[in-house]
XYZ file of C-alpha atoms in Angstrom:
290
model
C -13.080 -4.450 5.281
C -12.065 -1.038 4.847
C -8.747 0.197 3.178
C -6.153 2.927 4.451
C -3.586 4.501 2.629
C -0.677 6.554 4.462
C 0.368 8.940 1.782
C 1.833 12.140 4.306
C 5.607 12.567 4.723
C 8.233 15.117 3.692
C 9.840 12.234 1.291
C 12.991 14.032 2.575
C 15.029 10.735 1.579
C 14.410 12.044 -1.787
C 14.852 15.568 -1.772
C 15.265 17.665 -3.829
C 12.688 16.193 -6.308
C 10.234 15.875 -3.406
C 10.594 19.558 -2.460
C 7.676 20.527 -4.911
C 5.182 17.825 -4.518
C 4.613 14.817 -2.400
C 6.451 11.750 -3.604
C 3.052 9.507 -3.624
C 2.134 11.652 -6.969
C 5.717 10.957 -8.348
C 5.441 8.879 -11.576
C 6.730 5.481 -11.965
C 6.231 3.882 -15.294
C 3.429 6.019 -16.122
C 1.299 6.585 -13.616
C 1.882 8.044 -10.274
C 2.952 5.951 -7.415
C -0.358 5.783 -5.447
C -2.207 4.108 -8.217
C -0.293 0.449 -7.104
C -0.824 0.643 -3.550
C -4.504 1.486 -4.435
C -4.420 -1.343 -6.723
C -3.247 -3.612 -4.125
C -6.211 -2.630 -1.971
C -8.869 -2.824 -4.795
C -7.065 -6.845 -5.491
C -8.373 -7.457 -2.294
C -12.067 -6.013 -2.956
C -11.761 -2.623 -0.872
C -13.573 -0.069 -2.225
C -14.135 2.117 0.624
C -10.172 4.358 1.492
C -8.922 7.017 3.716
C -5.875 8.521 1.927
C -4.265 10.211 5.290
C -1.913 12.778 4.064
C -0.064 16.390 5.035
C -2.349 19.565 5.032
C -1.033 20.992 1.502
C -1.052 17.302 -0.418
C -4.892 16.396 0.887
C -6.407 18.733 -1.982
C -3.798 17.342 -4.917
C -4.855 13.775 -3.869
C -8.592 15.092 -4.062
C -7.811 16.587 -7.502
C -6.102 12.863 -8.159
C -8.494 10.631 -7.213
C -11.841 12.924 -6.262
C -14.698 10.929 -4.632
C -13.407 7.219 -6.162
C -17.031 6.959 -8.032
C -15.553 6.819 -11.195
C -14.135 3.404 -10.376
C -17.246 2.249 -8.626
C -15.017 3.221 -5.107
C -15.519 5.849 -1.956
C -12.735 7.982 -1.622
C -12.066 9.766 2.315
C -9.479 12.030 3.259
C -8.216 13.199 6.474
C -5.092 15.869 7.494
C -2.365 14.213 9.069
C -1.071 17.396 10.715
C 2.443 15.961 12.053
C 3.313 12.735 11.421
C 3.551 11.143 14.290
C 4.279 7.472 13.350
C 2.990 4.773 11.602
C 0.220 4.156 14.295
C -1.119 7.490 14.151
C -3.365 6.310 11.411
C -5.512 4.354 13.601
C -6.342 7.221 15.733
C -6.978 9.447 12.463
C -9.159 6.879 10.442
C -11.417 5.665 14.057
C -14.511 7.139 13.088
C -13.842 6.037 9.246
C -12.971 2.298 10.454
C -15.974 2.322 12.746
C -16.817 -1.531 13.696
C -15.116 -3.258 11.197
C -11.544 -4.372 10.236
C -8.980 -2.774 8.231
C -6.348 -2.882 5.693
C -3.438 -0.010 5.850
C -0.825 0.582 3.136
C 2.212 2.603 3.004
C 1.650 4.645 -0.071
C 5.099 4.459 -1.305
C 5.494 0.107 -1.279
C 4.963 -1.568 -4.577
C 3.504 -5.212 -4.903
C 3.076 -7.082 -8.077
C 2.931 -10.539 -9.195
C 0.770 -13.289 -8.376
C 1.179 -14.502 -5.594
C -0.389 -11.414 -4.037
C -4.008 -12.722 -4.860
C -2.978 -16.205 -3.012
C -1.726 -14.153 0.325
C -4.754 -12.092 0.695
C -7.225 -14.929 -0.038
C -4.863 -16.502 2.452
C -5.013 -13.770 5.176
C -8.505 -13.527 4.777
C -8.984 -16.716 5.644
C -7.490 -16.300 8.919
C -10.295 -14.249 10.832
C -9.992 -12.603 14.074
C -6.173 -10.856 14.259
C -3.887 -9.377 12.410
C -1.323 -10.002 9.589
C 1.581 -8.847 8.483
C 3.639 -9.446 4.605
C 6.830 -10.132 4.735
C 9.582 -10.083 2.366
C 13.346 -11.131 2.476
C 15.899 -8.612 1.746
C 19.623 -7.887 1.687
C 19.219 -4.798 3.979
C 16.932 -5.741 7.030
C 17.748 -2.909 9.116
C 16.162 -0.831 7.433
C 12.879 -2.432 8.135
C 10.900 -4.177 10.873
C 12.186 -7.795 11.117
C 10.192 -10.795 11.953
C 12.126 -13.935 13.550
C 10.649 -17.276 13.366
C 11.008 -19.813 15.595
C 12.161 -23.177 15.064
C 7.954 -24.359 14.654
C 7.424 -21.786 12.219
C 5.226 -19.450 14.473
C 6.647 -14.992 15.162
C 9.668 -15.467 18.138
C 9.965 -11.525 18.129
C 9.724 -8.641 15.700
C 11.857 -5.690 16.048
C 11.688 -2.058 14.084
C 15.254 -1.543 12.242
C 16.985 -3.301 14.595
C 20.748 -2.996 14.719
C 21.890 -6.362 14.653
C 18.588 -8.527 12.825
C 18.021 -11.770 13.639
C 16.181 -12.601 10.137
C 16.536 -10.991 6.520
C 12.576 -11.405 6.242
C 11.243 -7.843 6.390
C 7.523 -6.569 7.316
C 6.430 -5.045 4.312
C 3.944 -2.068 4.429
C 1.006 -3.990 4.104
C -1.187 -4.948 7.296
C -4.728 -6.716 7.919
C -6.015 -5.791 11.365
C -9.455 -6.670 13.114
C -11.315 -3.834 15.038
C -8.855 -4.246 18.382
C -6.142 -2.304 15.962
C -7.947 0.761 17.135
C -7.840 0.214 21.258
C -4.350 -1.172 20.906
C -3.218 1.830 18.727
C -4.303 4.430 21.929
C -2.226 2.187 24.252
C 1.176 2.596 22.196
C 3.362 4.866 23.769
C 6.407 6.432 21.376
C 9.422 4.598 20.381
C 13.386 5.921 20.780
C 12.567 8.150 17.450
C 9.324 9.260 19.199
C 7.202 7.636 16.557
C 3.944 5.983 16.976
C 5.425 2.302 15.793
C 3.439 0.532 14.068
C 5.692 -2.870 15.414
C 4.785 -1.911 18.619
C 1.038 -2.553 17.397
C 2.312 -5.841 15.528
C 4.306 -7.006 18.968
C 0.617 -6.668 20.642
C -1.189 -9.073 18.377
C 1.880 -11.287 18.764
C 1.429 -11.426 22.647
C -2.140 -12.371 22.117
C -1.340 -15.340 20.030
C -3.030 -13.447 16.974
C -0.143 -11.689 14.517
C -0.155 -14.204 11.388
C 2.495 -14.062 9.209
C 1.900 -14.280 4.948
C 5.386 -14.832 3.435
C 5.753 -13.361 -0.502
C 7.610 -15.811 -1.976
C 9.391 -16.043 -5.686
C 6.351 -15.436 -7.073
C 6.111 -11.935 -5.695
C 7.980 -8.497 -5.965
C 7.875 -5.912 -2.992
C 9.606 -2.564 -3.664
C 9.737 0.533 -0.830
C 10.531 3.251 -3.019
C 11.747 5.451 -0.366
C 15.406 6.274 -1.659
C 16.624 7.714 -5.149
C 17.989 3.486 -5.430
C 14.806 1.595 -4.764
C 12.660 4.640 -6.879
C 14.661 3.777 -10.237
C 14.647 0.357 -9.623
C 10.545 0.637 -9.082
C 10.690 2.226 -12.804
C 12.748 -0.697 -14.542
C 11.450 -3.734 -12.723
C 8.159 -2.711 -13.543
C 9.206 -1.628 -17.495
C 10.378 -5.138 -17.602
C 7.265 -6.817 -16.227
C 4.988 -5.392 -18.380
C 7.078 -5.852 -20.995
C 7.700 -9.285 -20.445
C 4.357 -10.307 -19.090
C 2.532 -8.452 -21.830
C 0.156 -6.664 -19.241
C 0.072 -3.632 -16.653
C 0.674 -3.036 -13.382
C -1.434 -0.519 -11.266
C -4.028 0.499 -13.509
C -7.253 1.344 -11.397
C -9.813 1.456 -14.033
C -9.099 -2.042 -15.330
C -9.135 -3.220 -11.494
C -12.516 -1.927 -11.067
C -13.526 -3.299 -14.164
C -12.524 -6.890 -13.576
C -14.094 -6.342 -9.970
C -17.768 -5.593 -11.518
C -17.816 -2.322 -10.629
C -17.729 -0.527 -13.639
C -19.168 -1.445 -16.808
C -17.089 -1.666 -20.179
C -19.296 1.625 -21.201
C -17.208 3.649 -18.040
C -13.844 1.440 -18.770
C -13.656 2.998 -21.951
C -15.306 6.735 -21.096
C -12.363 6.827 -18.253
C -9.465 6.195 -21.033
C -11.588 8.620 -23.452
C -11.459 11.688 -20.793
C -7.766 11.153 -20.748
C -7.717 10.630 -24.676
C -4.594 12.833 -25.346
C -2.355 10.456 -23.018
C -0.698 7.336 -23.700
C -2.675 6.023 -20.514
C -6.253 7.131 -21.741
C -5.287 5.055 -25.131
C -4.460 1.873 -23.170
C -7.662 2.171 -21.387
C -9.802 2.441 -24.365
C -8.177 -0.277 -26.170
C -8.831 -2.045 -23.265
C -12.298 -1.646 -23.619
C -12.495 -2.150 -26.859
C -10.676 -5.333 -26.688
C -13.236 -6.877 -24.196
C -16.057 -6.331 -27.384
């Protein structure tokens, strides 16, 4: 399993602050915004990601993240010249993807909580297919919207649909099998000329394979595409760390808890960043596995 994550985008919902910089490499509580969907990935044991992004943010990502070695990881990256849809990242990431499946993230949706380690474990369970997260919300038009049917199993999904038959909202999280690549060359633009990637999704569910993992209670999913959903991102996540007495999105201490760095390079990556509250955190946290 290989991981993907779609960081391109003007981020013109949030303009102006996303005039100067891509909104992936905004901060939210600390660390900037890509570091959770990465550590969504990494939950899920993925340490080999394409980070698909515009031609001028590829080299700040690079500067960001570099080859992923200091986290025991391999870091790709690839141009998304104009973004053409969702989709489009199949097509971009083929010859990264090569035979095996894939996980894709939007790299501005935020997952934490646990019930994120039961829904992968749960997807990946499932085999051959694909599967979507979804999420209920009070504004389902603004998403793709699954419908179930009265057995439990995907009647239809629809991308921002007008009238929704469902508050329970795809999230931008998606497990495909190898087919995502074939079926991604067959989809033909939507009514906003985009690349869906529901049209992709409505494929699997003709074939009998789209599962369906539901975050429940347990679970907090935020799309921090508008100024709204950004500053609620920032206090939601104060608040859980506060209250759960741990952090959210914190690479290093991923890796570490995956075996793929030692408590030597834990503490080495907090001591290169010494003069920040973040480098501290990591060395204590290094120190406090002694």
């Amino acid at each position: 399993m290989k991981g993907i994550i779609l960081a391109g985008g003007s981020g013109s919902r949030l303009f102006p602050i996303t005039k100067g910089t891509n909104k992936h490499l905004l901060p939210i509580h600390g660390k900037p915004m890509i570091y959770y969907p990465l550590s969504i990935l990494m939950v899920s044991g993925i340490r080999e990601i394409l980070v698909v992004s515009t031609p001028d943010d590829i080299p700040r990502f690079e500067r960001l993240l570099g080859d992923g070695s200091q986290w025991g990881m391999s870091f790709q990256y690839k141009v998304q010249h104009y973004p053409e849809g969702v989709a489009q990242v199949f097509g971009l990431g083929e010859e990264f993807i090569g035979s095996g499946s894939v996980t894709l993230i939007l790299g501005d949706n935020i997952f934490f909580g646990k019930g994120i380690y039961r829904s992968f474990q749960q997807s990946g369970e499932r085999g051959n297919g694909a599967t979507v997260f979804c999420y209920p919300v009070d504004e389902p038009e603004r998403f793709g919207v699954i419908e179930f049917d009265s057995s439990g199993k995907v009647a239809s999904i629809e991308e921002k649909p007008h009238f929704p038959k469902s508050n329970m909202a795809v999230t931008g999280l998606y497990r495909y099998d190898n087919r995502v690549i074939d079926i991604a060359k067959t989809i033909q633009p939507s009514s906003r000329n985009e690349l869906e990637i529901t049209s992709v999704n409505e494929v699997y569910r003709e074939w009998g394979d789209l599962g369906v993992e539901v975050l429940g209670a347990d679970m907090t999913w935020l799309d921090t595409g508008t100024h709204t959903s950004f500053i609620q991102a920032q206090l939601l996540i104060e608040q859980a760390e506060e209250r759960d007495k741990t952090r959210f999105g914190i690479p290093e201490v991923m890796a570490y808890w995956n075996g793929w760095i030692s408590q030597e390079q834990l503490y080495n990556c907090g001591a290169r960043q010494i003069q920040s509250e973040y480098g501290m955190y990591l060395m204590q946290a290094a120190q406090s596995l002694a």
